Tab-separated table of C-alpha atoms in Angstrom:
chain	number	residue	atom	x	y	z
A	403	GLY	CA	104.966	181.698	100.724
A	404	GLY	CA	101.781	180.231	98.568
A	405	PHE	CA	99.755	177.831	97.796
A	406	LYS	CA	101.092	174.502	97.012
A	407	PHE	CA	98.910	172.615	94.629
A	408	MET	CA	99.077	168.804	93.910
A	409	ILE	CA	96.706	167.135	90.530
A	410	ALA	CA	96.867	163.162	90.632
A	411	PRO	CA	98.112	162.225	87.316
A	412	GLU	CA	95.449	160.546	85.179
A	413	SER	CA	96.446	156.847	85.629
A	414	MET	CA	95.495	157.416	89.546
A	415	ARG	CA	91.506	159.576	88.240
A	416	GLY	CA	88.876	157.229	87.958
A	417	ALA	CA	86.948	158.323	84.323
A	418	SER	CA	83.678	159.626	85.122
A	419	ARG	CA	80.578	156.487	85.017
A	420	THR	CA	77.412	156.749	83.525
A	421	ALA	CA	74.306	156.144	85.511
A	422	THR	CA	74.655	151.893	84.320
A	423	GLY	CA	78.969	152.065	85.603
A	424	ARG	CA	79.711	152.848	82.480
A	425	PRO	CA	82.628	154.755	81.524
A	426	GLU	CA	82.286	158.521	79.524
A	427	PRO	CA	83.467	158.745	76.190
A	428	ASP	CA	86.538	161.121	76.260
A	429	SER	CA	88.962	161.695	74.145
A	430	GLU	CA	91.571	158.881	74.996
A	431	HIS	CA	88.015	155.967	74.302
A	432	PRO	CA	85.736	158.410	73.055
A	433	VAL	CA	83.187	155.766	72.042
A	434	GLU	CA	81.926	154.344	74.713
A	435	SER	CA	78.875	151.297	73.335
A	436	GLN	CA	77.336	148.388	75.052
A	437	ALA	CA	74.501	145.380	73.115
A	438	GLU	CA	71.482	144.281	74.838
A	439	LEU	CA	68.489	141.377	73.899
A	440	SER	CA	64.428	142.997	74.367
A	441	PRO	CA	62.410	141.687	75.519
A	442	ARG	CA	65.536	139.192	78.062
A	443	LYS	CA	62.649	136.755	78.629
A	444	VAL	CA	61.125	135.375	75.331
A	445	LYS	CA	59.861	132.397	74.013
A	446	ALA	CA	60.972	129.821	71.330
A	447	GLY	CA	58.331	130.744	67.891
A	448	GLU	CA	58.478	134.430	68.819
A	449	SER	CA	60.826	138.099	68.461
A	450	LEU	CA	62.835	140.550	70.193
A	451	ASP	CA	65.743	142.759	68.810
A	452	MET	CA	68.889	142.652	69.567
A	453	VAL	CA	69.560	146.601	70.284
A	454	VAL	CA	73.267	147.636	70.332
A	455	ARG	CA	73.280	151.559	71.654
A	456	VAL	CA	76.178	154.077	71.761
A	457	LYS	CA	77.420	156.963	72.829
A	458	MET	CA	79.583	159.849	71.819
A	459	ALA	CA	81.976	161.970	73.575
A	460	PRO	CA	81.400	165.878	72.815
A	461	THR	CA	82.891	167.198	69.508
A	462	TRP	CA	83.316	162.927	67.349
A	463	HIS	CA	81.868	161.319	65.409
A	464	ILE	CA	81.101	158.211	64.108
A	465	TYR	CA	80.681	157.736	59.916
A	466	ALA	CA	77.637	155.746	59.297
A	467	ALA	CA	77.915	153.092	57.284
A	468	GLU	CA	75.031	153.948	53.896
A	469	GLY	CA	78.554	155.206	52.916
A	470	SER	CA	80.890	157.492	53.771
A	471	ARG	CA	82.310	157.608	50.269
A	472	GLY	CA	85.523	159.237	51.837
A	473	PRO	CA	88.829	158.492	53.212
A	474	GLY	CA	86.917	157.083	56.636
A	475	VAL	CA	85.808	153.974	57.402
A	476	PRO	CA	82.013	153.831	57.475
A	477	THR	CA	80.614	152.227	60.253
A	478	ALA	CA	79.757	148.072	61.041
A	479	LEU	CA	76.954	145.639	62.582
A	480	LYS	CA	78.447	142.161	62.387
A	481	LEU	CA	76.056	139.527	63.814
A	482	LYS	CA	77.066	136.156	65.672
A	483	LEU	CA	73.949	133.892	66.843
A	484	PRO	CA	73.638	130.764	68.229
A	485	LYS	CA	71.925	127.819	66.393
A	486	GLY	CA	67.618	128.442	66.544
A	487	ILE	CA	68.128	132.677	66.251
A	488	LYS	CA	67.763	133.846	62.651
A	489	PRO	CA	68.112	136.915	61.399
A	490	GLU	CA	64.276	139.422	60.775
A	491	GLY	CA	65.158	142.960	57.968
A	492	GLU	CA	68.288	144.924	58.592
A	493	TRP	CA	69.649	147.148	60.761
A	494	ALA	CA	67.331	150.438	62.080
A	495	GLY	CA	69.469	152.429	62.693
A	496	PRO	CA	69.727	156.704	63.285
A	497	GLU	CA	69.419	159.354	61.364
A	498	SER	CA	72.965	159.972	59.621
A	499	SER	CA	74.161	163.795	59.041
A	500	ARG	CA	76.054	165.852	57.204
A	501	GLY	CA	79.491	166.486	58.268
A	502	LEU	CA	81.709	169.435	57.350
A	503	ASP	CA	83.913	167.048	55.380
A	504	GLY	CA	80.596	166.250	53.226
A	505	GLN	CA	80.401	163.001	54.747
A	506	MET	CA	77.596	161.383	56.777
A	507	ILE	CA	77.858	160.905	60.312
A	508	HIS	CA	76.692	160.217	63.668
A	509	GLU	CA	76.622	162.292	66.414
A	510	GLY	CA	75.826	162.096	70.477
A	511	THR	CA	73.790	159.111	71.866
A	512	PHE	CA	72.123	156.906	69.602
A	513	GLU	CA	71.495	152.978	68.786
A	514	PHE	CA	70.959	150.991	66.096
A	515	ARG	CA	68.470	147.245	66.366
A	516	ARG	CA	68.000	145.185	64.876
A	517	LYS	CA	65.153	141.957	65.209
A	518	LEU	CA	65.380	138.294	66.076
A	519	ARG	CA	63.907	135.233	65.386
A	520	VAL	CA	64.197	132.871	67.571
A	521	ASP	CA	62.978	129.012	66.295
A	522	ARG	CA	59.295	127.472	67.030
A	523	ASP	CA	61.444	124.841	67.847
A	524	ALA	CA	64.684	126.689	69.246
A	525	ALA	CA	65.056	124.912	73.268
A	526	GLN	CA	64.519	126.945	76.160
A	527	GLY	CA	67.279	128.074	78.072
A	528	SER	CA	69.822	131.389	78.066
A	529	ILE	CA	71.046	132.621	74.794
A	530	ARG	CA	74.150	134.640	74.094
A	531	VAL	CA	73.985	136.572	70.746
A	532	LEU	CA	77.805	138.219	69.698
A	533	CYS	CA	77.772	141.538	67.182
A	534	GLU	CA	80.762	142.910	66.522
A	535	PHE	CA	80.621	146.346	66.303
A	536	SER	CA	82.810	148.248	64.215
A	537	TYR	CA	84.122	151.764	63.889
A	538	GLN	CA	85.817	154.991	63.066
A	539	ALA	CA	85.912	157.691	65.240
A	540	CYS	CA	87.187	161.472	64.034
A	541	ASN	CA	86.708	164.869	65.269
A	542	LEU	CA	88.102	167.959	63.210
A	543	ARG	CA	91.175	168.128	63.651
A	544	SER	CA	92.126	163.726	63.791
A	545	CYS	CA	90.863	160.198	62.864
A	546	GLN	CA	91.115	157.682	65.776
A	547	PRO	CA	92.437	154.291	63.535
A	548	PRO	CA	89.834	152.047	62.789
A	549	THR	CA	88.208	149.706	65.969
A	550	LYS	CA	86.284	146.739	65.955
A	551	GLU	CA	84.240	145.579	69.720
A	552	ASN	CA	83.292	142.569	70.402
A	553	LEU	CA	79.711	143.186	72.100
A	554	GLU	CA	77.390	140.839	74.135
A	555	ALA	CA	74.165	140.305	75.198
A	556	LYS	CA	71.594	137.730	76.700
A	557	ALA	CA	68.241	136.899	76.610
A	558	MET	CA	66.715	133.411	77.476
A	559	ILE	CA	63.725	130.842	76.408
A	560	THR	CA	61.730	130.843	78.262
A	561	GLU	CA	59.509	128.326	76.868
A	562	ARG	CA	58.569	126.570	74.049
A	563	LEU	CA	55.365	127.250	72.295
A	564	ARG	CA	52.866	124.382	71.810
A	565	THR	CA	51.501	123.276	68.999
A	566	ALA	CA	47.650	122.419	68.209
A	567	ARG	CA	46.812	118.411	68.110
């Protein structure tokens, strides 16, 4: 007699998901990221923000962009902008903290933001902004190989600004 318990193999278990339907980060995939443009509707001549949201699994971190000064690969964000969209200023990111190895890191949930300007004569319609997000995820025992994710965000240019006659 006795009881026999069976546990589904990893391949049969569903990854836990956030309220937005995105997977929760875990030890196999310690970084979950997504991009969005805010606001999603903009007029020509106005500005919007590119937002890259990042959520880390507990005990994991990525290295800060402003210099890890060690073996860790620093985080980088590179935009690919459509015609009529230009960056304004640099990326604004979260406060970094000093990891146990002395390198500057990001942990938990955070975001990177960059202001974008829509040209005054930009055509009405959908725009698509691409962002290459590269990082190295580590915990106290190991580091994953450097990773590049291609993120995409969309918005709509609703109308051109009217010029005075």
